[in-house]
Each structure stands twice: as structure tokens, then as C-alpha cells.
mmCIF file of C-alpha atoms in Angstrom:
data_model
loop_
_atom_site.group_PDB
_atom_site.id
_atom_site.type_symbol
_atom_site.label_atom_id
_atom_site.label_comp_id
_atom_site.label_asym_id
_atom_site.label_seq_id
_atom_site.Cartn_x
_atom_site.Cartn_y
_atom_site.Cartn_z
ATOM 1 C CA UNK A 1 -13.690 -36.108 -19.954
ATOM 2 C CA UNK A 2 -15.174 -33.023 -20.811
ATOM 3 C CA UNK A 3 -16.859 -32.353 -17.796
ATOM 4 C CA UNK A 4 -13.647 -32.593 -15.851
ATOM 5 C CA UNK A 5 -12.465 -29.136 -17.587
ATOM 6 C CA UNK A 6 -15.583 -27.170 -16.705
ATOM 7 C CA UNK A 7 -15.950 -28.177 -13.215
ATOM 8 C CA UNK A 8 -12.821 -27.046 -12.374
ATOM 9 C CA UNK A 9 -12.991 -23.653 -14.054
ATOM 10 C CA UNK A 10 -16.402 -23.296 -12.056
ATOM 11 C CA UNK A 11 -14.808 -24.759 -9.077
ATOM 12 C CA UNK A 12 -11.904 -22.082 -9.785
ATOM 13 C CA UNK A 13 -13.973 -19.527 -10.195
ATOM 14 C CA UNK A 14 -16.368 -20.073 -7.298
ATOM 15 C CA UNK A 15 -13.347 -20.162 -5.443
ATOM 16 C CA UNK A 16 -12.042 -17.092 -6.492
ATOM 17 C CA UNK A 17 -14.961 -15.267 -6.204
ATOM 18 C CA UNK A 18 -15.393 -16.367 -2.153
ATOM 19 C CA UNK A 19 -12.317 -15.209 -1.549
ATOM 20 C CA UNK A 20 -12.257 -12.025 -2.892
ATOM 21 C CA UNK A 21 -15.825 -11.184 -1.529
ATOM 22 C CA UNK A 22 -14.151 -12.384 1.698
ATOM 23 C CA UNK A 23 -11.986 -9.783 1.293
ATOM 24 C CA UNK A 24 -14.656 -7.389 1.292
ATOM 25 C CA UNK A 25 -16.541 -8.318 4.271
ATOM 26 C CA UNK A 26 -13.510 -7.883 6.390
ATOM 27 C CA UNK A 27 -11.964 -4.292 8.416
ATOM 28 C CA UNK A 28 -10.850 -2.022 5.525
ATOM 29 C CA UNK A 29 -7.439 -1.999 6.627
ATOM 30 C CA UNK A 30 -5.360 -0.397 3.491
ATOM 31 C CA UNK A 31 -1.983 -0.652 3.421
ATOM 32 C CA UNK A 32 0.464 1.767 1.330
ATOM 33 C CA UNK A 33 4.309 1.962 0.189
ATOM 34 C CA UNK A 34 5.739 5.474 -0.235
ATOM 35 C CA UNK A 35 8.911 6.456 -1.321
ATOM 36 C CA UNK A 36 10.250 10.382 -0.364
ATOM 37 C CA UNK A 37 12.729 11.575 -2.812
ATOM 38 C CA UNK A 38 14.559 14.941 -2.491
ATOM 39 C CA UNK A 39 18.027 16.566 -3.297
ATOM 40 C CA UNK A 40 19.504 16.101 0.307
ATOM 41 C CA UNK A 41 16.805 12.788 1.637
ATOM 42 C CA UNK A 42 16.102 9.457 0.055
ATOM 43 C CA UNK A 43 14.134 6.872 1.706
ATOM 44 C CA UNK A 44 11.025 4.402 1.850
ATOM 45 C CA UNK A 45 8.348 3.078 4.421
ATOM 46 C CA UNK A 46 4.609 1.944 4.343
ATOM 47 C CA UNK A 47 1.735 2.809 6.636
ATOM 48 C CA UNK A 48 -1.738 1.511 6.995
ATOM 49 C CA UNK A 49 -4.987 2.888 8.235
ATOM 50 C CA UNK A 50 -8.679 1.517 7.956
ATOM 51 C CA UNK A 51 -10.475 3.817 5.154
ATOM 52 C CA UNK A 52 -13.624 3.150 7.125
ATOM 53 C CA UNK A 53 -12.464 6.022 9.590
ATOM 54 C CA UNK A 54 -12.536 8.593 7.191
ATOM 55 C CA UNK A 55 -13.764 11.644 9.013
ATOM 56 C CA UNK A 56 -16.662 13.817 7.906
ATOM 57 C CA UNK A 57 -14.107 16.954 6.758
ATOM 58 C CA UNK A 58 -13.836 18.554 3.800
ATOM 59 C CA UNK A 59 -10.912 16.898 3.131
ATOM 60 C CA UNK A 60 -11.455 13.270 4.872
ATOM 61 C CA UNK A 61 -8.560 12.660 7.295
ATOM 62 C CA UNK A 62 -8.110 8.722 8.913
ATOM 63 C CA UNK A 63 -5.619 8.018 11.848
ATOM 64 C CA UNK A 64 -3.170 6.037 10.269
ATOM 65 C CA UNK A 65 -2.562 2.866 12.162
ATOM 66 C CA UNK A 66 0.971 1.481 11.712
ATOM 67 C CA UNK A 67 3.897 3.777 10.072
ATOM 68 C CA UNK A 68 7.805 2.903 9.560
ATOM 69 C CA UNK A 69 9.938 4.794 7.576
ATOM 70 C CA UNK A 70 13.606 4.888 6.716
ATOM 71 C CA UNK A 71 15.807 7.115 4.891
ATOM 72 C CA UNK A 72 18.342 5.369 2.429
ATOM 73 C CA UNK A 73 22.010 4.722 4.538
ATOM 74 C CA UNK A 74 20.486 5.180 8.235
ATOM 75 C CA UNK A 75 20.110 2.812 10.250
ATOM 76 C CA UNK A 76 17.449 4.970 12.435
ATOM 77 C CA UNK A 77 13.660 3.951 11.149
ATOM 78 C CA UNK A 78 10.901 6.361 12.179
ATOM 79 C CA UNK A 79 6.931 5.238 13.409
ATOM 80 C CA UNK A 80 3.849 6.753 13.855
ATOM 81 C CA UNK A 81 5.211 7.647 17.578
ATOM 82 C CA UNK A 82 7.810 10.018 15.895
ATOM 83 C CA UNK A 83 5.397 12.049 14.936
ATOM 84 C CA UNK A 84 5.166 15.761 16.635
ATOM 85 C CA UNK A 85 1.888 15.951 17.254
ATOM 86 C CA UNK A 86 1.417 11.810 18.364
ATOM 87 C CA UNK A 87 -1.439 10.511 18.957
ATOM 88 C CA UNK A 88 -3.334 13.489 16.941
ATOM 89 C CA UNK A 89 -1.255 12.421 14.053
ATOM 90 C CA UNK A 90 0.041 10.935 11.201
ATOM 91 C CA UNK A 91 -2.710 10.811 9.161
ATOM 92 C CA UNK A 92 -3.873 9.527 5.778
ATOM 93 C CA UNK A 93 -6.280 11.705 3.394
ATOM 94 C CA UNK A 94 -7.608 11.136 -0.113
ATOM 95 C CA UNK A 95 -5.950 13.600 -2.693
ATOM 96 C CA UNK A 96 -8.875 13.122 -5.488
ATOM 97 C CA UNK A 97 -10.189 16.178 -4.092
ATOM 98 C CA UNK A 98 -6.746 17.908 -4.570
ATOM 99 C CA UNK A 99 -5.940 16.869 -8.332
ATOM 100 C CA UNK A 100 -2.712 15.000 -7.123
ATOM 101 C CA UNK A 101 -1.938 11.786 -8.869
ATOM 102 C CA UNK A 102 -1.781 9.602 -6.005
ATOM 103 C CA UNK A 103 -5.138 8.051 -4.325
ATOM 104 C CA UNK A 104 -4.131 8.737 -1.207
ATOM 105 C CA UNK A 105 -2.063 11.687 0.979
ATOM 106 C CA UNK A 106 -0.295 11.284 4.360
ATOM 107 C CA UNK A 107 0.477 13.941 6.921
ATOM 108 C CA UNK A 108 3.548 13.359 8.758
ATOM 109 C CA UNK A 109 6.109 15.263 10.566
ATOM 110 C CA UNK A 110 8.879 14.391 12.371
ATOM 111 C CA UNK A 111 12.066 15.264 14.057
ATOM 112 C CA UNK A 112 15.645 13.256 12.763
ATOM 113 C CA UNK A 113 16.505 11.714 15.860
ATOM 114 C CA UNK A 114 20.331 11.783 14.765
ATOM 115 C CA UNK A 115 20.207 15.719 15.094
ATOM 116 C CA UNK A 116 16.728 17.011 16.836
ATOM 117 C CA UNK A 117 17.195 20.370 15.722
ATOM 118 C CA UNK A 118 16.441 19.369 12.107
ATOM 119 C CA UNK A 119 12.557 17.961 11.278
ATOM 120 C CA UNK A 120 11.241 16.353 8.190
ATOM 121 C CA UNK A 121 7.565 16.796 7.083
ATOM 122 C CA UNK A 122 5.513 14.788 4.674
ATOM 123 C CA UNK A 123 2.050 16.692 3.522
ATOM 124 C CA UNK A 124 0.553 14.731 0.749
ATOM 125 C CA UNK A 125 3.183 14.592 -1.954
ATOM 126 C CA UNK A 126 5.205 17.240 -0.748
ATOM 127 C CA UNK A 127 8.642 16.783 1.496
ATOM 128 C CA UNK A 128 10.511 19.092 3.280
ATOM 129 C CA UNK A 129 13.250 19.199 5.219
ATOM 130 C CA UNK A 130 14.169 22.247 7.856
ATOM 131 C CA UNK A 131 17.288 22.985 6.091
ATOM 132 C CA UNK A 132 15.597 22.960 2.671
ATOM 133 C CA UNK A 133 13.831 26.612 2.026
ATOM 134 C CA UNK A 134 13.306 26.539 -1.597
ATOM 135 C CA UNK A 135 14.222 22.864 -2.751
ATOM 136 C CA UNK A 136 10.923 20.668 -1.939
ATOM 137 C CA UNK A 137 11.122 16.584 -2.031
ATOM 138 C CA UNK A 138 8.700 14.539 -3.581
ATOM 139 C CA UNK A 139 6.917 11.345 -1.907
ATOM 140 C CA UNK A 140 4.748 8.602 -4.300
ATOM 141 C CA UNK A 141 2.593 6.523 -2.756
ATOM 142 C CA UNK A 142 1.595 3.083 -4.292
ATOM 143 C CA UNK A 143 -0.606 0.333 -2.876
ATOM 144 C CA UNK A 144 0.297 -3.153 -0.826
ATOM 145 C CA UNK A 145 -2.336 -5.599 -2.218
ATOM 146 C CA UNK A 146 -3.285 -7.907 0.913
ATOM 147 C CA UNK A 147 -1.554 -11.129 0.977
ATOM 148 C CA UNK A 148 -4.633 -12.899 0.675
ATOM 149 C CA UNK A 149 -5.429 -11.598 -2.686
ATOM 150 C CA UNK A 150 -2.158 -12.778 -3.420
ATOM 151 C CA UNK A 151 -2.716 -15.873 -2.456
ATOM 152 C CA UNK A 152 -5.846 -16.530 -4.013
ATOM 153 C CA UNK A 153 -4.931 -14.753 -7.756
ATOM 154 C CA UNK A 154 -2.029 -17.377 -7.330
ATOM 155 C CA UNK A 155 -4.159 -20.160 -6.816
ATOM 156 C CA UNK A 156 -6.673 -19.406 -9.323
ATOM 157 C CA UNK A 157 -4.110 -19.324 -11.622
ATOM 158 C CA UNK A 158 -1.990 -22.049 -11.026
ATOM 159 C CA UNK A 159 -5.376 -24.255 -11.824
ATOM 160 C CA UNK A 160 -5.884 -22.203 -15.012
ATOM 161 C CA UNK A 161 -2.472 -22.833 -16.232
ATOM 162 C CA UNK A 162 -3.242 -26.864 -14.963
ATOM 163 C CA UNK A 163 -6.274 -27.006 -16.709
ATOM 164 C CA UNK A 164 -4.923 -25.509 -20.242
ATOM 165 C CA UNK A 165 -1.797 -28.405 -20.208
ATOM 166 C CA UNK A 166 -4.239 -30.597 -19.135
ATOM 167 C CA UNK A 167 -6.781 -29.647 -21.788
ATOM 168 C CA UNK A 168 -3.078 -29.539 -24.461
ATOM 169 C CA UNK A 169 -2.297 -33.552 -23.369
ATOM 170 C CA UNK A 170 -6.305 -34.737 -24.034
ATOM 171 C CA UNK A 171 -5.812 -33.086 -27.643
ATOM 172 C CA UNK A 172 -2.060 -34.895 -28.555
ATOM 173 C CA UNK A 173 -3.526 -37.857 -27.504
ATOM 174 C CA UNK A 174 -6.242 -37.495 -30.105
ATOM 175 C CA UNK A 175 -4.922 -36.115 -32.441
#
């Protein structure tokens, strides 16, 4: 009986392990949330780009790959074709360089296609509107773990939390 236990942690564990190094051997596609937040704009979207693309700047710059965004009551959602200066950009950067507190930076501008006269821009963790002059927006930026890694801290898990009632039972039966 007590070999049952360990095998299944190592199993577990082996498991885990594969996948995650799985993970690793794969395209380096990242993916990111953001959230913009200013007095007169409120909205959300995510973007992804592969962080092996990184160019060999200064300041590394990636094509980003896939980009939606939506302010808060519009129905109108805005892509990586939005952009002004499509296919050139949007673009993703890493902000260690720049002492900001998120990983990662995204350069994005854009026109609202409600009224074209007005144009939104995204630099990093700065927003800006063309009506705003002195009142700047804020955008955070958090990661999208890959559903994979989901799936497989899930799993490992689920046979932890199997293997500790299991392991609870063995002992009110001896006891």
C-alpha cells in the first residue's frame, strides 16, 4: 500500500514536469491583458507577440501578433489593423530597461472610428487621448498564462489533493 502513494506523486510529478518543459520547447508566443484607464477613456484588450522576435535595438521592439481592444460602453473593438502606421506597428517592448513596473510595453496608436478626427495612443504605460493635453491615462499590463499550463497545474493538483484523502482514509482505517 505504500508504494501506491509514491508512484503516483512520481507519476504526478513526471507528468508535470513533461508538460511544462513542453511548454518550453514550443514558439514563444506570450500573451498579455492590459487595461487603459484615464479621466475621459476606460477600457481593456490583450495582445500577443512571440518574444523570440525581439529586435537587436536598444530598446528591443517585437511585432505584436494579434491585438483587440475595447473601451468600456462601445460597442466598436479596435485590432492591430487600427493601428496608424499598420503593418510597421503595434508593437511590444520590454520596459526593464525603462524602470516601469510592468515586464512588458506596447506601442499603439489609433484613430476612434466613431469620430476620426480624435486618436488614442498607447506608449508603454502611458495613454493619451487627442483631446487630453495635460491629463495622461494609465495602461497595466498583466500576463495570460497559456491554457496548457492551466491545464496541467490543474491536473497535478487534482491528484495531489486525491492522493492526501486517499493517504487520510488508509490512516482511519488503522487507526
Amino acid at each position: 500500500m505504500k508504494l501506491f502513494p509514491q508512484l503516483a506523486i512520481a507519476t504526478s510529478f513526471v507528468l508535470g514536469l513533461a508538460t511544462f518543459s513542453a511548454k518550453s520547447a514550443s514558439a514563444a508566443i506570450v500573451n498579455y491583458a492590459f487595461t487603459v484607464d484615464s479621466s475621459t477613456a476606460k477600457g481593456n484588450g490583450l495582445f500577443s507577440f512571440d518574444d523570440s522576435t525581439f529586435s537587436n535595438d536598444n530598446i528591443p521592439v517585437a511585432p505584436v501578433q494579434s491585438l483587440t481592444f475595447q473601451f468600456d460602453n462601445d460597442s466598436n473593438i479596435y485590432t492591430a489593423k487600427d493601428d496608424v502606421e499598420y503593418p510597421d506597428y503595434p508593437l511590444a517592448f520590454p520596459t526593464v530597461s525603462l524602470g516601469e513596473n510592468a515586464p512588458i510595453g506596447l506601442l499603439y496608436s489609433f484613430l476612434d472610428k466613431a469620430n476620426p478626427s480624435k486618436s488614442y495612443d498607447i506608449s508603454g504605460i502611458l495613454f493619451s487621448a487627442s483631446s487630453e493635453t495635460s491629463n495622461l491615462g494609465t495602461v497595466s499590463y498583466r500576463q495570460v498564462p497559456e491554457p496548457s499550463t492551466l491545464a496541467s497545474t490543474l491536473v497535478v493538483g487534482s491528484i495531489g489533493l486525491l492522493l492526501q484523502r486517499k493517504v487520510r482514509s488508509i490512516k482511519k482505517i488503522k487507526a
